[in-house]
Steps between C-alpha positions, in 0.01 A plus 500: 500500500792397283559185711132411473516545120804272471338232715184517291702465178684200644174334592355555153819374337513191722133431442539533121802274492307230685184536290403169339534472122174564322590232246390692192712289268534172688266331255703605194686207344783511244374535145584223254793593281427622151618221268714731288647700789573173680709379207703822501561473875625142461723607212652786701570268794694258277876559516582303185681698227305299242151586624238602240171679568233404244215618720466873439318614186717797412725525195872427525767530232726216388729573796206447734490867595206745514474734203430873478371558148666771295162657427451536877841663539415738217164581659679562830710771337186663358319522833806596705434817694124465477340795672211309655556213737226537759221354285435390147363759262172433321679527164761234585240266648271540199786439256610190690151348508419575135833369373459187713152437360636545146738211568198281569253600228714679241542873440218511243246306706154645563582455870743789461304707248178487702674514840314191617759401759515569872869489587706564809863466597543214747776346710627269227294205384435381855349835595293511182354157578433600861325822395277311257423237765386780731290647219344159440420459870327838513284461191460121457550375857348154456642418157796258501822538308637186338880462508691254280637189665787563535562874504740746660464423871439863596177513297332293771625733773384811314138398440467316831612804700258714299229258624398398150378140458779307327451194280732323260488370146710223352779626278814284499523131410785340701535203268528691175660799675275714281159662504207296630272672251200269525482530878557876473201538269282276718575716803412817308168343398422373851591818688204711623390741231665840531812385686837673498793310350869586536691427180870519411515648146855380435790321670278334760650501849605241614450253214616687188203340322278730290187422293530517122326778307216262410462390861483864613215552250308208647562628853377847405188357334413294805556802726248689289247217529538489878536879547827456691732793566864455385769653719848470351819513706769602251830487684714380208400683185784450254652199676291234325582589139734798523224705332275733699222484240502121479485461877192724521299302241288311753374818667435667165299197390275528806454872433414437134243240609322766703614424854561764761848420627710566809880489486788525747831601344846485652822662381707313759624233261487643149670827600705360786332732752412245767602730785304800372156334520357640177171354385173598340143382554258559215133408469293548185161668516225483240560869428705797623248598766499156659880492488512831687264366767707184547818706522351718772430191708847358440649831613292490816616147581865581422479806726422278799750229405816690407387858436751588228758276328879547472611755243845405371409175327196641325708791373741248347226291338296794369819657358593176319151430367436855377839548331516316162877452515503373857204274433674351195810445712290324766331274243839394366637432849188304590549281194860434607379387843231273354745353248751420776235316701395302191861410427544374857191282460650347186838454667350336809299265281804413286709425809229274641478318169878447492474325836274237337225564750218247467255778589331732253622857547313652203308726737818696571489646148123490449428716801563875464601801702696542819415165657536131431265269690754224536280211611738419787336384822564634850751226587700571185485874569638443851779292350586776254552734794677255731742338255529753218422835671236579237191672637156496336150537643323199648261473206792438263504846342841605367589852397671468163657842553729339756633249246822615333749372246734423789261302719257338255683168466532475879125566544416242232724240664340564838147478357593180317639337813220588744230399252650169383683331784446382851610767744783277630657484154528873441841599369595826670875457488541752222274792586694802382420710195 
């Protein structure tokens, strides 16, 4: 019997080893590289000691190093030894959402007093956008969302994968390197009535170009005429002006004009919590009852997508936002970060001017926030990487957080050379900094 069992096992084993592949994944092809991740990979593969990564949109100090804010360290000490780590308590989640919504609309807004918001913790700003896209697909499946041209590349992935029809509206004018306001307004007027529009309330990514207050008023008025829904992706509150209130003005204007508003918030950049994935999705209802209904549906969708979010980051953010001293400390640190980025813009511009560039670099200081839309073309961007070991995304977006006192003249010289001379005449003999 034992010999028969062994022989049977051998036969099964031999048969299995010779079984043809079922080819489940033979049709799967490599995915195209994300444009931002691709820049980082190229940077990491470069062995030059002078290499500079201007691709990633995360804050760096003047030494080019990541920063842990003091308010975060202080919050860490407060939550150390937390007794609950298996799931987030209702009290912490509620505090986090309400304090986040206060940052958008103000602590005395009727949104807060009348509890007109449906809010949920999300996996940073990306997760908040993805959750809203899923909500849109469920309840307005045939209604398109209009994305600015250009916009953060992942916006297209998010709404496409949620199977929402995606359209675009004109936003940036490549000649003026500013807002193409006339075309923007035409596209709002010509979009099907009742469309969704994604808007950047401040520090537009990737262009750094924001509408003026008066232009925002005209945009809001036209949205009201066409019954469009505004969805704001606020990833950089505080980085445009250094003032949280100022950077929320566009959303508050839409609320004051009577719009229902959706908003994705991220604390990755303005609290330096990129790795903790802390975000908030909020949607306004016409009253508290409608807000509660919307929230119940968002909870249901989130349950299927990620069930419950990470706890540590939200503990940090809710602790900072609900503690007056820690919040004041955060606001001061945020202003320091924004001021450093503005000073690097001015320094880069000054260095370009000193080189007697025949090109107009005014956009470097006119644009705001984390990014400068340089205006460099793909050939010039390749040359920056090849000859100067400077890495930016293929659309010409530069992260100003990667510019430092030490490297700014080198970056300016490289930009000047690739944008003004034939490639054969590039001077790369002195490339240290």
